[in-house]
């Protein structure tokens, strides 16, 4: 069974998806972390962001694994744990641009489908219910207002020792939403059969409980 959770950045998708997967006993797959890992790799290798020979070559030989260690999800890129590095400001700045590249999406969608084959998964991202798993049995689309999203993102940056103002973060989130929604390949869209969940005034526990009840109802 595939449960698809889509939505814009900082709406609570990752935290909720992880908790929902744990409660259901499903595998959790954070596709956003995968795109961040590729963005980090491109920055490390100083490859120009765009469809080019260097990028295609890079995508042919990287190794990416998503592993669960106790309650932590580890992102292993070419044998190295980059779980914290992928949250850096420079990665956040360029991840939308990298995610929009057709070659990158094709490469990672192939990996995502392989991971989810023959197992129950909660898969979180921006095009899961529309492109990656259009036949997912349950689909959610998570939203929240910009002020709440900016405050959540601010907490993430503080954990990394990086500072940003709320106004800066709101502007960045608006720009990212526009970019993600208007990109040519796999834009951010709500699937026609997705259940919308507004997390603005919900705790994580309330979000998880809502989704859990919906899954149980649909699953029977």
XYZ file of C-alpha atoms in Angstrom:
220
model
C 0.000 0.000 0.000
C 1.257 3.466 -0.928
C 0.248 6.576 1.008
C 1.228 9.754 -0.846
C 1.727 12.994 1.091
C 2.360 16.100 -1.017
C 2.456 19.830 -0.376
C 4.663 22.935 -0.248
C 7.749 23.353 1.950
C 7.467 23.700 5.748
C 3.843 22.566 5.990
C 4.743 19.696 8.311
C 4.820 16.962 5.667
C 8.037 15.268 6.737
C 7.354 15.140 10.468
C 3.798 13.944 9.946
C 4.711 11.397 7.275
C 7.448 9.951 9.471
C 5.116 9.646 12.477
C 2.304 8.189 10.355
C 4.633 5.571 8.875
C 5.809 4.602 12.345
C 2.251 4.278 13.636
C 1.189 2.144 10.660
C 4.378 0.089 10.620
C 5.111 1.271 7.066
C 8.396 2.288 5.444
C 8.879 6.069 5.335
C 10.353 7.634 2.204
C 11.300 11.328 2.247
C 11.774 12.219 -1.432
C 12.579 15.835 -0.562
C 15.676 14.633 1.272
C 16.699 12.776 -1.880
C 16.504 15.950 -3.981
C 18.447 17.813 -1.314
C 21.127 15.100 -1.432
C 21.528 15.514 -5.197
C 21.664 19.295 -4.773
C 24.415 18.867 -2.169
C 26.313 16.567 -4.534
C 26.068 19.101 -7.379
C 27.394 21.842 -5.086
C 30.200 19.615 -3.794
C 31.300 18.693 -7.314
C 30.851 22.295 -8.525
C 28.682 21.115 -11.416
C 26.749 23.859 -13.177
C 23.021 23.581 -12.417
C 21.288 22.782 -15.700
C 20.834 20.024 -18.256
C 24.427 19.364 -19.287
C 26.940 16.595 -19.851
C 28.556 16.995 -16.418
C 25.194 16.604 -14.670
C 24.234 13.539 -16.726
C 27.611 11.965 -15.919
C 27.165 12.726 -12.220
C 23.711 11.107 -12.164
C 25.101 7.888 -13.624
C 27.482 7.127 -10.788
C 26.129 8.375 -7.455
C 24.954 6.089 -4.660
C 22.031 7.221 -2.515
C 20.416 5.333 0.340
C 17.711 6.282 2.822
C 18.149 4.288 6.031
C 16.199 4.168 9.280
C 18.363 4.098 12.400
C 16.171 3.758 15.486
C 13.857 6.786 15.071
C 16.220 8.717 12.808
C 16.105 8.761 9.026
C 19.628 8.828 7.630
C 20.526 10.054 4.161
C 23.639 8.266 2.928
C 25.272 9.801 -0.146
C 28.209 7.898 -1.647
C 28.751 6.144 1.683
C 28.632 9.327 3.791
C 25.898 10.400 6.215
C 24.740 13.806 4.914
C 21.500 14.017 6.944
C 22.499 17.383 8.459
C 24.398 18.777 5.488
C 21.375 18.566 3.180
C 19.606 21.120 5.407
C 22.254 23.801 4.803
C 21.195 27.246 3.539
C 22.977 26.856 0.204
C 21.240 23.521 -0.421
C 17.864 25.052 0.461
C 18.600 27.938 -1.915
C 19.188 25.712 -4.939
C 17.071 22.601 -4.301
C 14.018 23.868 -6.222
C 16.144 24.638 -9.268
C 17.790 21.212 -9.144
C 14.460 19.463 -8.530
C 13.031 21.049 -11.669
C 15.598 19.324 -13.905
C 14.146 16.473 -15.941
C 17.302 14.335 -15.693
C 17.343 14.626 -11.899
C 13.654 13.787 -11.554
C 13.894 10.753 -13.855
C 16.880 9.437 -11.928
C 15.289 9.832 -8.496
C 11.777 8.680 -9.472
C 13.333 5.437 -10.674
C 14.992 4.978 -7.245
C 11.791 5.942 -5.397
C 9.676 3.397 -7.285
C 12.293 0.713 -6.702
C 12.361 1.389 -2.935
C 8.556 1.314 -2.670
C 8.099 -1.798 -4.784
C 6.447 -4.685 -2.904
C 6.279 -2.918 0.481
C 3.922 -0.635 2.375
C 5.192 2.947 2.213
C 4.357 6.464 3.280
C 5.969 8.583 0.571
C 6.316 12.337 0.992
C 7.181 14.997 -1.574
C 5.635 17.337 -4.139
C 4.613 15.097 -7.038
C 4.019 11.749 -5.337
C 0.264 11.538 -5.870
C 0.406 13.033 -9.371
C 3.559 11.619 -10.999
C 5.529 9.125 -8.918
C 2.623 7.050 -7.577
C -0.566 8.264 -9.318
C -2.311 5.027 -8.269
C -1.506 5.432 -4.552
C -4.362 4.081 -2.448
C -4.437 7.167 -0.182
C -3.323 10.694 -1.057
C -2.970 13.730 1.194
C -2.115 17.317 0.258
C -0.763 19.328 3.196
C -1.032 23.128 3.408
C -0.440 25.845 6.052
C -0.295 29.649 6.112
C 2.999 31.423 5.390
C 3.566 32.810 8.885
C 3.359 29.357 10.480
C 5.515 27.812 7.752
C 8.180 30.515 8.191
C 8.286 29.940 11.953
C 8.749 26.206 11.382
C 11.552 26.826 8.901
C 13.186 29.282 11.341
C 13.400 26.514 13.958
C 15.080 24.232 11.410
C 17.741 26.844 10.649
C 18.359 27.605 14.336
C 19.156 23.930 14.904
C 21.882 24.331 12.276
C 23.145 27.550 13.871
C 21.961 29.674 10.953
C 19.917 32.875 11.273
C 17.100 34.227 9.093
C 14.284 36.695 9.702
C 10.609 35.693 9.462
C 10.071 38.205 6.630
C 12.987 36.749 4.657
C 11.664 33.241 5.116
C 8.115 34.170 4.082
C 9.464 35.747 0.888
C 11.610 32.673 0.183
C 8.655 30.332 0.741
C 6.436 32.360 -1.585
C 9.107 32.338 -4.282
C 9.648 28.614 -3.853
C 5.923 27.854 -4.062
C 5.684 29.866 -7.275
C 8.736 28.153 -8.756
C 7.635 24.642 -7.746
C 4.081 25.169 -9.023
C 5.144 26.608 -12.374
C 8.093 24.358 -13.241
C 7.857 22.402 -16.480
C 8.605 18.944 -15.068
C 6.418 17.472 -12.307
C 5.060 20.742 -10.893
C 3.641 20.965 -7.387
C -0.049 20.134 -7.789
C -2.826 18.741 -5.655
C -4.059 15.432 -7.083
C -7.777 15.415 -7.868
C -8.355 12.585 -5.386
C -6.105 13.969 -2.609
C -7.463 14.831 0.835
C -6.390 18.349 1.828
C -5.009 18.796 5.341
C -4.501 22.343 6.662
C -1.887 22.095 9.432
C -1.870 25.798 10.371
C -3.650 25.208 13.675
C -2.954 21.504 14.142
C -0.386 19.826 16.347
C 1.687 17.010 14.857
C -0.357 14.514 16.895
C -3.609 15.932 15.500
C -2.272 15.740 11.945
C -1.175 12.145 12.380
C -4.451 11.135 14.036
C -6.463 12.679 11.191
C -4.438 10.875 8.516
C -4.370 7.607 10.452
C -8.173 7.553 10.714
C -8.533 8.304 6.984
C -6.094 5.508 6.067
C -7.885 3.012 8.306
C -11.249 4.040 6.825
C -10.037 3.638 3.234
C -7.975 0.522 3.991
C -10.912 -1.084 5.753
